Coordinates of C-alpha atoms in Angstrom, one line a residue:
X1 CA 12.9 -18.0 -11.4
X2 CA 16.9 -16.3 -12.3
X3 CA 19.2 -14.1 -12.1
X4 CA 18.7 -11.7 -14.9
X5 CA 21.8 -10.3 -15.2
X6 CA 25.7 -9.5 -14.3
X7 CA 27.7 -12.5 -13.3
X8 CA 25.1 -14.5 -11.8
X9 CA 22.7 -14.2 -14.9
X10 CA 21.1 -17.5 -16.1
X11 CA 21.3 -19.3 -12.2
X12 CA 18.3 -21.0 -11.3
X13 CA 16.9 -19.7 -7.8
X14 CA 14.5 -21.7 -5.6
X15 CA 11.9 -20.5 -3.1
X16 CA 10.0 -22.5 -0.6
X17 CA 6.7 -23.3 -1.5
X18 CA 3.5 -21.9 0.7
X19 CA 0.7 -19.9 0.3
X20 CA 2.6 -16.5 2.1
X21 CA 5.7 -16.7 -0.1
X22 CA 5.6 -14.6 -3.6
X23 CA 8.7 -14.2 -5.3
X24 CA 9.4 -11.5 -7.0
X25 CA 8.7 -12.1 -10.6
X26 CA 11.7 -12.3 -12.9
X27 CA 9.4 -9.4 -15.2
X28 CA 9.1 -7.5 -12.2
X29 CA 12.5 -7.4 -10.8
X30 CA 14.0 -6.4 -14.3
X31 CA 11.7 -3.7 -14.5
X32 CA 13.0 -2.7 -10.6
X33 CA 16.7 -2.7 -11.8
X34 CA 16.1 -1.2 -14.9
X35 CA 14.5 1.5 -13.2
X36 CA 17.0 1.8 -10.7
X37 CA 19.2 2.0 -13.9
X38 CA 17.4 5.2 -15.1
X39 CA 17.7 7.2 -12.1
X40 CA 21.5 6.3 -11.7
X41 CA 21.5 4.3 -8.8
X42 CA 24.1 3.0 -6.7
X43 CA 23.5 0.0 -4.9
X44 CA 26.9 -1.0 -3.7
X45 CA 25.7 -1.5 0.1
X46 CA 22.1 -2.8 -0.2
X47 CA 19.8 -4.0 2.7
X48 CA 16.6 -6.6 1.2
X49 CA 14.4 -6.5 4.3
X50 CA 11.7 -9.3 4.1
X51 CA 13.9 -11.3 1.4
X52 CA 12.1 -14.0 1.1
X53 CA 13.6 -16.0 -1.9
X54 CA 16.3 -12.9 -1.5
X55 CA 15.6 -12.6 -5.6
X56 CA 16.4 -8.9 -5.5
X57 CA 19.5 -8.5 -2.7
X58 CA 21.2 -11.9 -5.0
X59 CA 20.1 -9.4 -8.3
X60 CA 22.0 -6.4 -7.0
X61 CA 25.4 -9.0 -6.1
X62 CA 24.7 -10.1 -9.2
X63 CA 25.2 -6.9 -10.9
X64 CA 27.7 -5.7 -9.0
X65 CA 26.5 -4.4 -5.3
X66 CA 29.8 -5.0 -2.9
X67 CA 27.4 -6.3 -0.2
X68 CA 24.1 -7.4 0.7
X69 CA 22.2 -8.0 3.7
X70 CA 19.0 -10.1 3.8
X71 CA 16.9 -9.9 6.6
X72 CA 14.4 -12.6 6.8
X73 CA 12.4 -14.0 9.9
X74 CA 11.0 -17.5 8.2
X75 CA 13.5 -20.0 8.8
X76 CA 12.8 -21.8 5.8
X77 CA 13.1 -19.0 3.7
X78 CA 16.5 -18.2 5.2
X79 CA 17.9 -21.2 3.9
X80 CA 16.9 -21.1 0.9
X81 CA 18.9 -17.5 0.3
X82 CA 21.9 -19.0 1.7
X83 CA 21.4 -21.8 -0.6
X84 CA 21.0 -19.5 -3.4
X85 CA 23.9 -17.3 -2.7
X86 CA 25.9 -20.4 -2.4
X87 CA 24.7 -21.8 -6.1
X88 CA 25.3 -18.5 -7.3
X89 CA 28.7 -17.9 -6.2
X90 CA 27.9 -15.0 -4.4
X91 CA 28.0 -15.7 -0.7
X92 CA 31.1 -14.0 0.3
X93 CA 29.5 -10.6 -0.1
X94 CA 26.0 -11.2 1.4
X95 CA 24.9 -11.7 4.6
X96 CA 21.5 -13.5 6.1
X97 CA 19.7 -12.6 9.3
X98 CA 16.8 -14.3 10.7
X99 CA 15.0 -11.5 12.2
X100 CA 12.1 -9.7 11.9
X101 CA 12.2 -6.3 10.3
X102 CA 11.2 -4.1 12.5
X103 CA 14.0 -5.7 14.9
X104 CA 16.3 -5.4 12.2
X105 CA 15.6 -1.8 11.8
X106 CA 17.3 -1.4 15.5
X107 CA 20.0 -4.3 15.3
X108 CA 21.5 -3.3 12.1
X109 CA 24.1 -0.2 12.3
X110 CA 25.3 0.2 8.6
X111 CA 23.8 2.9 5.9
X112 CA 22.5 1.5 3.3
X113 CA 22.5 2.8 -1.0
X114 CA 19.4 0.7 -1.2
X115 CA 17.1 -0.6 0.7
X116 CA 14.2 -3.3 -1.2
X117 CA 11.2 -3.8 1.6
X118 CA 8.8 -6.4 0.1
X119 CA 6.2 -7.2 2.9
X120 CA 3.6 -10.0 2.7
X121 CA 0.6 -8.5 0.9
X122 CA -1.9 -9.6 3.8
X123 CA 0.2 -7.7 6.0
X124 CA -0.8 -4.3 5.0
X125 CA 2.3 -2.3 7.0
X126 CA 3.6 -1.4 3.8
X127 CA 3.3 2.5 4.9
X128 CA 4.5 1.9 8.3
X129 CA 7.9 -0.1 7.6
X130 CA 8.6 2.8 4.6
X131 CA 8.5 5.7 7.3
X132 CA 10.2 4.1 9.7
X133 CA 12.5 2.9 7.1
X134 CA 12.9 6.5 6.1
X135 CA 13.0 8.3 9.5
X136 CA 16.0 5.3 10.9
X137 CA 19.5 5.1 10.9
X138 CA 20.1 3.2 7.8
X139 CA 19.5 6.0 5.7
X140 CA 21.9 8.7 4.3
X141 CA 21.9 11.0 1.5
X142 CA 22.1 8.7 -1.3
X143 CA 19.8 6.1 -0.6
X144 CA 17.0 4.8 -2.4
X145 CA 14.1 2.8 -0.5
X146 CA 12.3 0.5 -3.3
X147 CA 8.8 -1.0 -1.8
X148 CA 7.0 -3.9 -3.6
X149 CA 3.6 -3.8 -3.0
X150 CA -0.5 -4.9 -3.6
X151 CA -2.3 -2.0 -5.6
X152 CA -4.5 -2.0 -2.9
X153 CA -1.8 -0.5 -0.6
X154 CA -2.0 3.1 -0.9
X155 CA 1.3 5.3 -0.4
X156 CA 1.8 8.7 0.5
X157 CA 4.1 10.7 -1.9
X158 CA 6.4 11.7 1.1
X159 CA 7.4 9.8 4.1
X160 CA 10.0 11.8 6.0
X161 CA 12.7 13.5 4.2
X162 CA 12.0 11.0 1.0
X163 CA 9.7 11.6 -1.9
X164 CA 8.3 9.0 -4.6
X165 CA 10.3 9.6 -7.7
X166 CA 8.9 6.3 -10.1
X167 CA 5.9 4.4 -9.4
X168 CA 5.5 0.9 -11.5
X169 CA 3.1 -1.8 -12.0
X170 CA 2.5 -5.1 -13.4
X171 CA -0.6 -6.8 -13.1
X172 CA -1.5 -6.5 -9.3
X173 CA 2.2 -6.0 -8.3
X174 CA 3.3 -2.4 -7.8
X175 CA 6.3 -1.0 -7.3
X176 CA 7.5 2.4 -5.7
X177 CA 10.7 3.8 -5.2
X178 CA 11.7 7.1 -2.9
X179 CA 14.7 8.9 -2.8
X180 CA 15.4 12.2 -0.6
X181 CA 13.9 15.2 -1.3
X182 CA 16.0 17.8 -2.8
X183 CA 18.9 16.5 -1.8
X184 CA 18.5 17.0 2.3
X185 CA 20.5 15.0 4.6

């Protein structure tokens, strides 16, 4: 697993190994960013909530977000996102908290351009953690909420004021990303 592309492209990331923790594939987050790309995106503040390796917040440094926040609650896995943002040269504009998201959703007072939610699989609260992603104070008008997700999970086209505008897959990982409807704040 890399950084794709900006000025971390080519570093090496590591991830703890276990039977709960599933990067996000180097395929899969180039077809996130790419996508992102297409719909003219900003992700200068970004928020990855459940981080794990923190592959997609160190992505979004990496091409050129001004800060990231990773919110992780596995200890081990928080390490290993400082030690990737250290390797990478990109620690100074991130910043890792171990909590658990729905805590996070409370603690944390900034609005974020993006927010990446990539929940365990077995946990199934994808829909939950998008509308109360959605309905919370971390959202404005120009955010974009991207959930990774099992194509088992199924997804409503609306939570709150934000619609689905892409939906992607690869193999059994999906990907969907919402942005506000009609331009509401």
């Amino acid at each position: 697993m890399r950084v794709i592309a900006g000025k971390a492209k080519g570093h090496s990331l590591k991830w703890p190994k276990g039977p709960h923790i599933r990067p996000t594939s180097d395929l899969v987050r180039g077809a996130i960013f790419s996508a992102l790309e297409s719909l003219a995106v900003e992700w200068t503040c970004t928020l990855d909530l459940y981080a794990g390796t923190g592959a997609l917040g160190i992505e979004a440094l990496s091409r050129g977000a001004e800060e990231v926040d990773f919110v992780e609650q596995n200890p081990r896995c928080c390490s290993v996102i400082k030690e990737n943002l250290k390797h990478s040269g990109l620690a100074e504009r991130a910043k890792v908290y171990r909590l658990e998201a729905r805590k996070a959703l409370r603690t944390l007072k900034k609005r974020y351009s993006l927010i990446f939610l990539d929940p365990p699989y077995s946990d199934q609260s994808g829909q939950t953690i998008l509308g109360d992603v959605a309905s919370s104070s971390l959202v404005g008008r120009q955010t974009t909420i991207v959930l990774e997700h099992s194509q088992k999970l199924r997804l409503e086209a609306v939570y709150g004021k934000f619609q689905i505008t892409k939906s992607l897959s690869h193999g059994d990982t999906c990907v969907s990303i919402y942005q506000l409807a009609g331009g509401e704040d």
